[in-house]
Structures are given as C-alpha cells and as structure tokens.
C-alpha cells in the first residue's frame, strides 16, 4: 500500500509521496523591477504597461516587488517556508537586451547570484526561460508571428544554459504559450496588444517551434541528468449540457486552448479539427516540413498551471458569443458562449473549482501515459490587508489551496504521476493588465515600502510542507 493509498481513509492526513516537490513560483517582470538597470532593455511588457489605458491604474513593472535588490530577503522567506523548489523566470531582455547577439554578463550575474543563494539555502532552482517578456526589438521585427523569433529563442536558451547549466538542474522552456499567443496577439489584452487572430495562430505555432528548438539548445549544453519541461495553462473545458452543439463548442475550445500545444509537442501533429475551425483565418502554410517533428522533443515532465474551469455552450442566433471582444479564441467567434461556473469566486472573479484540476490530471494520465506531471502554478487572488495586529489573515486562500491539493492527492491515488506542486505566488506582484490591484502572494508586499509580511497562508503552507501533506 502506498503512502497516498494509506492516507485516503476518512479522517486521515492526506500525505503525498516521498520526494514530492513542494515549491512556489514567480515571474521576472512581475517581481524584479530594476527595469532599466545593468543593461536591461525594454520588453513588450515595458512598452505595453507604459501605454496609457493598457494597465489598470497606469501601473508598470518598473519597480514591481523590487526583487532585483531584495533577492536575498526573498530567498530567506522561501527558506523559512521550507520549500524544496523555487520556480523563477529569466528575463530575456536582461540577459540578451535586443533578443540577439552575445549575453549581457551583468544580467546573467543576477541569476548566478540568485541560483547560488537558492542552492546555499537547500532550494532547487527551476528556471523558466520565457514568461512573456519578449525583447521589444524582436517584437519590432514581427514578434512571435515571425519564424525568426523561434530561432532567436533557441540561441537565448543556449546562452542561459551555458551560464547556469552547472548549477540549475531543472529547466522550463515556455510558460503558458496560450496566453502569449492569444491574449497578446488575438485579444490584445496582454502585451504586445495586437488584435490579429491569424497572427495569433502563427504565434502559437512559432511558440511550439521555439519550445522544440529550445529543448535541443538546452540539451546541447546541459548534463544528461538535467530535467527539461514545458508549462501549459491547460483549460478544463466543460460543455453546459450533453447536447451535441454544446459538446461541439467544448471541442472547439479544447482545440485552440489545449490541443494546439499538446498535439504538436507530444504527437508531432496539428489537430485536424483546429485546422478546419480556423480555415477562414489561415491555411497554415507557415508550418514547414520538419516543424512538427522539431516541436516533439522528449520532455522529462509537463508543467500544468490551473486556476479555474471553463464552461461553454453553443451560441444561438442573436446570443452574445464572445467572452470578451475581441476574442482570444480564433475559430470560435460567433459560435461559442462562455458561461460562469457555479460556486464561490476569487478577487479575479474566477470560480473556485478544485474538481477542474482533478479532471485535467485524469485526462493527462490517460492521454500522456509515461509523462510525469508537476503543478507549476495554482493559487488565488483575494483582497488581503495587513490587520491592526500586523498579520494578514487570508482564510479564503487557505481553503482554495487545500481544496486543490486534495484534488492533486486524489489524482495521484487514482494513478496520475504528479510529482510536485508550486503555489502561485510567493509574493504579491505586478499582475499584468490588472497592475497592483490583485494579490496572489502568500507573502504580502506593501508596494510603497516593499515590506514583506507572510500571510496566514504562508504559515499554513509551511506546515503542509513540514508534514508532507494535509492535516486531517
């Protein structure tokens, strides 16, 4: 009987397998600040956030959580939490300011210091190479819709691996390419803010290609023992009813939300129904011979980011179809309605539904046998405040995290090979187009003073880590 099986009985602690990776995660543009220091050049998010009307409150990531200067303090916070792993992202424009050419050593030096501090604290570094901060100069040359961007990414991956590969044993190529492609190039609500559905589909393909080329570049530099992965924000898509039109709406969203990445990366193919759904936008002639084989590089694990499910139905005549206009779902415009899932909601107005995470893990267990999984982001934003006693009570976040960890535990017990869980996020941060108005951290940040205050959820998570699971 396994540890997980033994802990399923009523009233028992829910213990996770020995060696389970307990981590937390951040992204460079959301926390680092120092936007123009030590040779860093603008990224698309610098440009986007400085464009009036793009980010709530006119906020930018110029200072963010000032992690660039407070890195040692933040590593100390993680050490006290007891995390085994820290997933951070490398800022491409800090390492390679124009997106091409030699590495900027001052930029690499920051990540060298970070990795050394983590290792000294006994924390495994998990480096993500791309978390949406494309160098602006590459966007000026066409961005992700252009094939050359994928080739530049592979060169950048090789530079970072050459610098850090002797100390970083776990690597992720891309974080959430769906957001980069479709929020950035179709809906225009993320950087670079373009509203070009056909270009978004090209961007998705070139992100897949960049991933594959990046894996090759990493493996050329890294020791055989190094892990290489990809992180996807997979959508737990549910039809409103079992009627054929609603099931087809779910199929359509699954194609452009999930299988557009899963099929090339794991099967070396494009989903035929996706090609059909988007035929009015593109003929996919930008996919060249060898591209899909290049995207299908073997991975050591797949990162899964999950926050809430997606409920859809077929759009009837005269009904509002889009979740927003413009739509981030090319090929679904006018055909699909997005509906609110029942239950409590976070400050982002996202439904709280841990069953969606279980559904995703069960699906991946069946569809990708032999591929280990890691929950690389899971968390919730709430309107946290420092109380008169100097504490930050966040019981809703604790309930959210507990519910989702229960789903992970259930998935493991049912055969899913889940090897780790990373809370999003360590710190309150710059929450993209929402600016500083949404707090995801288990550590509160006063952005006026940069004071860090661990929330109740941080102490709760430290207890989870210490016991290796959930208390009864």
Coordinates of C-alpha atoms in Angstrom, one line a residue:
X1 CA 0.0 0.0 0.0
X2 CA 1.4 3.4 -1.0
X3 CA 1.6 6.5 1.3
X4 CA -1.2 8.0 -0.8
X5 CA -3.5 4.9 -0.6
X6 CA -3.0 4.7 3.2
X7 CA -4.0 8.3 3.7
X8 CA -7.3 8.1 1.8
X9 CA -9.3 6.7 4.7
X10 CA -11.8 9.1 6.3
X11 CA -10.2 11.5 8.8
X12 CA -6.6 10.6 7.9
X13 CA -4.0 13.1 7.0
X14 CA -3.5 13.3 3.2
X15 CA 0.1 12.5 2.8
X16 CA 2.0 12.9 -0.5
X17 CA 4.6 10.5 -1.9
X18 CA 8.2 10.7 -0.6
X19 CA 10.2 13.1 -2.7
X20 CA 7.2 15.2 -3.7
X21 CA 8.4 18.6 -4.7
X22 CA 6.9 21.5 -2.7
X23 CA 7.6 24.8 -4.3
X24 CA 6.5 28.3 -5.1
X25 CA 6.7 30.3 -8.3
X26 CA 7.2 33.8 -9.6
X27 CA 7.8 35.6 -12.9
X28 CA 10.6 38.1 -13.7
X29 CA 8.6 41.1 -14.9
X30 CA 6.1 40.7 -12.1
X31 CA 8.6 40.9 -9.3
X32 CA 12.1 42.1 -10.3
X33 CA 11.8 45.8 -11.1
X34 CA 15.1 47.4 -12.0
X35 CA 13.6 47.7 -15.4
X36 CA 16.5 49.8 -16.9
X37 CA 19.3 48.7 -14.6
X38 CA 22.5 46.9 -15.6
X39 CA 21.9 47.0 -19.3
X40 CA 18.3 45.6 -19.3
X41 CA 16.4 46.8 -22.4
X42 CA 12.6 47.1 -22.8
X43 CA 10.4 44.1 -23.2
X44 CA 7.0 44.1 -24.8
X45 CA 5.6 44.4 -21.2
X46 CA 7.6 47.5 -20.5
X47 CA 6.1 49.0 -23.7
X48 CA 2.6 47.8 -23.1
X49 CA 2.4 48.9 -19.4
X50 CA 3.7 52.4 -20.3
X51 CA 1.0 52.7 -23.0
X52 CA -1.9 54.7 -21.5
X53 CA -5.0 52.7 -20.9
X54 CA -3.4 49.2 -21.2
X55 CA -2.9 48.5 -17.4
X56 CA -5.3 49.4 -14.6
X57 CA -4.2 52.4 -12.7
X58 CA -1.5 53.1 -15.1
X59 CA 0.8 50.7 -13.2
X60 CA 4.0 49.4 -14.7
X61 CA 6.6 46.8 -13.7
X62 CA 9.4 49.4 -13.3
X63 CA 9.8 48.6 -9.6
X64 CA 7.3 45.7 -9.0
X65 CA 8.3 43.9 -5.8
X66 CA 12.0 45.1 -6.2
X67 CA 13.2 41.5 -6.1
X68 CA 16.3 42.6 -8.0
X69 CA 17.5 44.3 -4.9
X70 CA 15.7 42.2 -2.3
X71 CA 16.6 38.8 -3.7
X72 CA 18.4 37.6 -0.6
X73 CA 15.5 38.6 1.6
X74 CA 13.1 36.7 -0.6
X75 CA 15.3 33.6 -0.6
X76 CA 15.2 33.8 3.1
X77 CA 11.4 33.8 3.1
X78 CA 11.4 30.7 1.0
X79 CA 13.9 29.0 3.3
X80 CA 11.7 29.6 6.3
X81 CA 8.8 28.2 4.4
X82 CA 10.7 25.0 3.8
X83 CA 10.1 24.8 0.1
X84 CA 12.2 22.3 -1.8
X85 CA 11.9 24.1 -5.2
X86 CA 11.6 27.7 -6.5
X87 CA 10.4 28.3 -10.0
X88 CA 11.5 31.6 -11.3
X89 CA 11.8 33.1 -14.8
X90 CA 14.8 34.6 -16.5
X91 CA 14.1 38.0 -18.1
X92 CA 15.1 37.6 -21.8
X93 CA 15.9 41.4 -22.2
X94 CA 18.1 41.3 -19.0
X95 CA 20.2 38.6 -20.5
X96 CA 20.1 39.5 -24.2
X97 CA 18.7 43.0 -24.4
X98 CA 17.9 43.1 -28.1
X99 CA 17.0 39.4 -28.3
X100 CA 20.1 38.6 -30.4
X101 CA 23.8 38.6 -30.0
X102 CA 26.0 37.8 -27.0
X103 CA 24.7 37.6 -23.5
X104 CA 24.9 40.6 -21.1
X105 CA 27.1 39.3 -18.3
X106 CA 25.6 41.8 -15.8
X107 CA 22.2 40.4 -16.4
X108 CA 23.4 36.8 -16.1
X109 CA 25.2 37.8 -12.9
X110 CA 21.9 38.5 -11.2
X111 CA 20.7 35.0 -12.0
X112 CA 24.0 33.5 -10.9
X113 CA 23.6 35.2 -7.5
X114 CA 20.0 34.0 -7.3
X115 CA 20.9 30.4 -8.1
X116 CA 23.8 30.4 -5.7
X117 CA 21.6 31.8 -2.9
X118 CA 19.0 29.1 -3.6
X119 CA 21.5 26.3 -3.5
X120 CA 23.0 27.6 -0.3
X121 CA 19.6 27.5 1.2
X122 CA 19.0 24.0 0.0
X123 CA 16.3 25.0 -2.5
X124 CA 16.3 23.5 -6.0
X125 CA 16.2 26.2 -8.8
X126 CA 13.7 25.7 -11.5
X127 CA 14.4 28.1 -14.3
X128 CA 11.8 29.2 -16.8
X129 CA 13.3 30.8 -19.9
X130 CA 10.2 32.6 -21.2
X131 CA 7.4 34.1 -19.1
X132 CA 6.1 36.6 -21.6
X133 CA 8.8 39.3 -21.6
X134 CA 9.9 39.3 -25.3
X135 CA 12.6 41.8 -26.0
X136 CA 10.8 44.8 -27.7
X137 CA 13.3 44.8 -30.5
X138 CA 12.2 41.3 -31.5
X139 CA 8.5 42.5 -31.4
X140 CA 9.5 45.4 -33.7
X141 CA 10.8 42.8 -36.1
X142 CA 7.4 41.0 -36.0
X143 CA 7.3 39.2 -32.7
X144 CA 6.1 35.6 -32.3
X145 CA 4.1 35.6 -35.5
X146 CA 7.5 35.6 -37.2
X147 CA 9.6 32.4 -37.5
X148 CA 12.8 34.1 -36.7
X149 CA 11.7 34.7 -33.1
X150 CA 11.7 31.0 -32.5
X151 CA 15.2 30.8 -33.8
X152 CA 16.3 33.7 -31.6
X153 CA 14.7 31.9 -28.6
X154 CA 16.8 28.8 -29.2
X155 CA 20.0 31.0 -29.2
X156 CA 19.0 32.7 -26.0
X157 CA 18.2 29.3 -24.4
X158 CA 21.7 28.1 -25.2
X159 CA 23.3 31.2 -23.7
X160 CA 21.4 30.8 -20.4
X161 CA 22.1 27.1 -20.2
X162 CA 25.8 27.7 -20.9
X163 CA 25.9 30.2 -18.0
X164 CA 23.8 28.4 -15.4
X165 CA 23.7 24.7 -16.5
X166 CA 26.3 23.7 -14.0
X167 CA 24.0 24.7 -11.1
X168 CA 20.5 24.6 -12.4
X169 CA 19.2 21.0 -12.9
X170 CA 15.6 21.8 -13.8
X171 CA 14.5 23.9 -16.8
X172 CA 11.3 25.0 -18.4
X173 CA 11.2 26.5 -21.9
X174 CA 8.0 28.4 -22.0
X175 CA 5.3 29.4 -19.6
X176 CA 1.7 29.4 -20.9
X177 CA 2.2 29.9 -24.6
X178 CA -1.6 30.1 -25.0
X179 CA -1.6 33.5 -23.1
X180 CA 1.4 34.7 -25.1
X181 CA -0.2 33.9 -28.4
X182 CA -3.9 34.6 -27.9
X183 CA -4.1 37.2 -25.1
X184 CA -1.2 39.0 -26.7
X185 CA -1.9 38.8 -30.5
X186 CA -5.7 38.0 -30.8
X187 CA -7.5 39.7 -27.9
X188 CA -4.9 42.4 -27.4
X189 CA -5.3 42.5 -23.6
X190 CA -1.7 41.4 -22.9
X191 CA 1.5 42.6 -24.5
X192 CA 2.1 43.4 -27.3
X193 CA -1.6 44.3 -27.5
X194 CA -2.2 43.2 -31.1
X195 CA -5.6 42.2 -32.4
X196 CA -4.8 39.9 -35.3
X197 CA -6.3 36.4 -35.0
X198 CA -4.4 34.9 -37.9
X199 CA -1.1 36.3 -36.5
X200 CA -2.0 34.7 -33.1
X201 CA -2.3 31.3 -34.7
X202 CA 1.1 31.8 -36.3
X203 CA 2.4 32.9 -32.9
X204 CA 1.2 29.7 -31.4
X205 CA 2.9 27.6 -34.0
X206 CA 6.2 29.5 -33.6
X207 CA 6.0 29.2 -29.8
X208 CA 5.7 25.4 -30.3
X209 CA 8.7 25.5 -32.6
X210 CA 10.6 27.7 -30.2
X211 CA 9.9 25.2 -27.4
X212 CA 11.3 22.3 -29.5
X213 CA 14.4 24.3 -30.7
X214 CA 14.9 25.5 -27.2
X215 CA 14.9 21.9 -25.8
X216 CA 17.5 21.0 -28.4
X217 CA 19.6 24.0 -27.4
X218 CA 19.3 23.2 -23.7
X219 CA 20.2 19.6 -24.1
X220 CA 23.3 20.5 -26.1
X221 CA 24.6 22.5 -23.1
X222 CA 23.2 20.6 -20.1
X223 CA 24.4 17.4 -18.4
X224 CA 22.3 14.3 -19.1
X225 CA 20.9 14.5 -15.6
X226 CA 19.2 17.8 -16.2
X227 CA 15.4 18.0 -16.5
X228 CA 13.7 19.9 -19.3
X229 CA 10.0 20.7 -19.3
X230 CA 7.2 22.9 -20.7
X231 CA 4.4 24.6 -18.8
X232 CA 0.9 24.9 -20.2
X233 CA -2.2 26.6 -18.8
X234 CA -4.5 23.8 -19.9
X235 CA -8.2 24.5 -19.9
X236 CA -10.6 22.2 -18.1
X237 CA -13.4 22.7 -20.7
X238 CA -16.9 21.6 -19.8
X239 CA -20.0 21.8 -22.1
X240 CA -23.0 23.3 -20.4
X241 CA -25.1 20.3 -21.5
X242 CA -24.5 17.0 -23.2
X243 CA -26.3 18.2 -26.3
X244 CA -24.3 17.9 -29.5
X245 CA -24.0 21.7 -30.1
X246 CA -22.6 22.3 -26.6
X247 CA -20.2 19.4 -26.9
X248 CA -19.0 20.8 -30.2
X249 CA -18.4 24.2 -28.6
X250 CA -16.3 22.4 -25.9
X251 CA -14.4 20.6 -28.7
X252 CA -13.7 23.8 -30.5
X253 CA -12.3 25.5 -27.3
X254 CA -10.3 22.4 -26.4
X255 CA -8.7 22.5 -29.9
X256 CA -7.5 26.1 -29.7
X257 CA -7.0 26.1 -25.9
X258 CA -5.3 22.7 -25.3
X259 CA -4.6 20.5 -28.3
X260 CA -3.0 23.3 -30.3
X261 CA 0.0 22.7 -28.0
X262 CA -0.4 19.2 -26.7
X263 CA -0.7 17.6 -30.2
X264 CA 2.4 19.2 -31.7
X265 CA 4.6 18.8 -28.6
X266 CA 3.6 15.2 -27.7
X267 CA 2.4 13.8 -31.0
X268 CA 4.1 15.8 -33.7
X269 CA 0.8 16.8 -35.4
X270 CA -1.7 19.6 -35.8
X271 CA -5.3 18.8 -34.7
X272 CA -7.2 18.4 -37.9
X273 CA -10.4 19.9 -36.4
X274 CA -8.4 23.0 -35.4
X275 CA -7.2 23.4 -39.0
X276 CA -10.8 23.1 -40.1
X277 CA -12.1 25.5 -37.5
X278 CA -9.6 28.2 -38.5
X279 CA -9.7 27.7 -42.3
X280 CA -11.3 31.1 -42.8
X281 CA -8.3 32.7 -41.0
X282 CA -5.3 30.8 -42.3
X283 CA -4.3 27.9 -44.5
X284 CA -1.5 27.0 -42.0
X285 CA 1.1 27.2 -44.8
X286 CA 3.5 28.8 -42.4
X287 CA 4.0 25.3 -40.9
X288 CA 7.1 24.0 -42.7
X289 CA 8.3 20.5 -43.2
X290 CA 10.1 19.4 -40.1
X291 CA 8.5 21.9 -37.8
X292 CA 6.2 19.5 -36.0
X293 CA 8.9 16.9 -35.6
X294 CA 11.1 19.7 -34.1
X295 CA 8.3 20.6 -31.6
X296 CA 8.1 17.0 -30.5
X297 CA 11.3 16.8 -28.3
X298 CA 11.2 14.4 -25.4
X299 CA 10.4 16.0 -22.1
X300 CA 11.2 15.0 -18.5
X301 CA 7.8 16.3 -17.2
X302 CA 4.9 18.6 -18.2
X303 CA 4.1 21.6 -16.1
X304 CA 0.4 22.2 -15.5
X305 CA -1.0 25.6 -14.5
X306 CA -4.6 25.6 -13.3
X307 CA -6.8 28.2 -11.7
X308 CA -10.5 27.6 -12.7
X309 CA -12.6 25.7 -15.2
X310 CA -14.1 26.9 -18.5
X311 CA -17.8 26.3 -19.1
X312 CA -19.1 26.8 -22.7
X313 CA -22.2 26.4 -24.8
X314 CA -23.1 26.8 -28.4
X315 CA -24.1 30.3 -29.3
X316 CA -27.6 30.5 -30.7
X317 CA -28.9 33.1 -33.2
X318 CA -28.8 36.6 -31.6
X319 CA -27.0 35.4 -28.5
X320 CA -23.8 37.1 -27.3
X321 CA -21.0 34.7 -28.3
X322 CA -17.7 36.1 -27.0
X323 CA -16.3 36.1 -23.5
X324 CA -14.8 39.4 -24.5
X325 CA -14.4 41.4 -27.7
X326 CA -12.0 40.9 -29.4
X327 CA -11.8 37.2 -28.7
X328 CA -8.8 35.2 -27.7
X329 CA -10.3 32.1 -29.3
X330 CA -9.7 32.2 -33.1
X331 CA -12.1 29.9 -34.9
X332 CA -14.7 30.1 -32.1
X333 CA -16.0 33.7 -32.7
X334 CA -19.8 33.7 -33.0
X335 CA -20.1 30.0 -32.2
X336 CA -19.3 29.7 -28.5
X337 CA -20.7 31.2 -25.4
X338 CA -18.7 31.3 -22.2
X339 CA -20.7 30.9 -19.0
X340 CA -19.9 31.4 -15.3
X341 CA -19.3 28.2 -13.4
X342 CA -21.2 28.0 -10.1
X343 CA -19.7 28.4 -6.7
X344 CA -17.5 31.0 -4.8
X345 CA -15.2 33.3 -6.8
X346 CA -11.8 34.8 -6.2
X347 CA -11.0 38.5 -6.4
X348 CA -10.3 37.9 -10.1
X349 CA -13.9 36.8 -10.5
X350 CA -12.7 33.3 -11.3
X351 CA -14.7 30.4 -10.0
X352 CA -13.2 28.2 -7.3
X353 CA -13.5 24.6 -8.5
X354 CA -10.8 22.1 -7.5
X355 CA -12.6 19.3 -9.4
X356 CA -11.4 21.0 -12.6
X357 CA -7.8 20.3 -11.6
X358 CA -8.6 16.7 -10.9
X359 CA -10.3 16.4 -14.4
X360 CA -7.2 17.8 -16.1
X361 CA -4.8 15.4 -14.3
X362 CA -7.1 12.4 -15.0
X363 CA -7.2 13.4 -18.7
X364 CA -3.4 13.7 -18.9
X365 CA -3.0 10.4 -17.1
X366 CA -4.9 8.7 -19.9
X367 CA -3.7 10.8 -22.9
X368 CA 0.0 11.1 -22.0
X369 CA 1.0 7.9 -20.3
X370 CA 4.6 7.9 -19.1
X371 CA 4.8 11.7 -18.9
X372 CA 5.3 12.9 -15.3
X373 CA 3.3 16.0 -14.3
X374 CA 4.0 18.9 -12.0
X375 CA 1.5 21.6 -10.9
X376 CA 3.6 24.6 -11.7
X377 CA 1.0 27.2 -10.8
X378 CA -2.1 27.2 -8.6
X379 CA -3.3 29.9 -6.4
X380 CA -5.9 32.7 -5.9
X381 CA -6.1 36.4 -5.6
X382 CA -8.0 37.9 -2.6
X383 CA -8.3 41.4 -1.2
X384 CA -5.7 40.9 1.5
X385 CA -5.0 43.6 4.1
X386 CA -2.5 43.9 6.9
X387 CA -4.5 43.9 10.1
X388 CA -4.0 46.1 13.2
X389 CA -2.0 43.3 14.7
X390 CA 0.4 43.3 11.8
X391 CA -0.9 40.0 10.5
X392 CA -2.6 39.1 7.2
X393 CA -5.5 36.7 7.5
X394 CA -6.4 35.0 4.3
X395 CA -8.7 32.1 5.1
X396 CA -10.2 32.0 1.6
X397 CA -6.8 31.4 0.1
X398 CA -6.0 28.6 2.5
X399 CA -9.3 27.0 1.7
X400 CA -8.6 27.4 -2.1
X401 CA -5.1 25.8 -1.7
X402 CA -6.4 23.0 0.5
X403 CA -9.2 22.1 -1.9
X404 CA -6.8 21.9 -4.9
X405 CA -4.2 19.9 -3.0
X406 CA -7.0 17.5 -2.1
X407 CA -7.7 17.1 -5.8
X408 CA -4.0 16.5 -6.6
X409 CA -3.9 13.9 -3.9
X410 CA -7.0 12.2 -5.3
X411 CA -5.5 12.2 -8.8
X412 CA -2.2 10.6 -7.5
X413 CA -4.2 8.0 -5.7
X414 CA -6.0 7.3 -9.0
X415 CA -2.8 6.8 -10.9
X416 CA -1.7 10.2 -12.1
X417 CA 2.1 10.6 -11.9
X418 CA 2.1 14.0 -10.2
X419 CA 5.5 14.8 -8.7
X420 CA 5.2 18.4 -7.4
X421 CA 3.1 21.4 -6.5
X422 CA 4.1 25.0 -6.8
X423 CA 2.0 27.7 -5.2
X424 CA 1.4 30.8 -7.2
X425 CA 2.8 33.0 -6.0
X426 CA 5.5 33.7 -3.4
X427 CA 4.9 37.4 -3.5
X428 CA 2.2 39.9 -4.2
X429 CA 3.3 41.3 -7.6
X430 CA 2.5 43.2 -10.8
X431 CA -0.5 41.2 -12.0
X432 CA -0.1 42.0 -15.7
X433 CA -3.1 44.1 -17.1
X434 CA -4.5 44.3 -13.5
X435 CA -1.5 46.2 -12.2
X436 CA -1.1 46.1 -8.5
X437 CA -4.8 45.6 -7.7
X438 CA -4.8 41.8 -7.4
X439 CA -2.8 40.0 -4.8
X440 CA -1.9 36.3 -5.4
X441 CA 1.0 36.1 -3.0
X442 CA 1.3 34.0 0.2
X443 CA 3.6 36.9 1.3
X444 CA 2.0 40.4 1.4
X445 CA 4.0 43.2 -0.2
X446 CA 3.5 46.8 0.7
X447 CA 4.4 48.3 -2.6
X448 CA 5.1 51.8 -1.1
X449 CA 7.7 50.4 1.3
X450 CA 8.4 47.0 -0.1
X451 CA 7.9 45.5 3.3
X452 CA 7.2 41.7 3.2
X453 CA 4.6 40.2 5.6
X454 CA 4.0 36.4 5.4
X455 CA 0.2 35.8 5.3
X456 CA -1.5 33.1 7.3
X457 CA -1.5 31.0 4.1
X458 CA 2.4 31.1 4.1
X459 CA 2.4 29.6 7.6
X460 CA -0.2 27.1 6.6
X461 CA 1.8 26.1 3.5
X462 CA 4.9 25.7 5.6
X463 CA 3.0 23.3 7.8
X464 CA 1.9 21.3 4.8
X465 CA 5.5 21.1 3.6
X466 CA 6.8 20.1 7.0
X467 CA 4.2 17.2 7.4
X468 CA 4.4 16.2 3.7
X469 CA 0.7 16.7 3.2
X470 CA -2.6 18.0 4.6
X471 CA -3.6 17.7 8.2
X472 CA -6.9 15.8 8.9

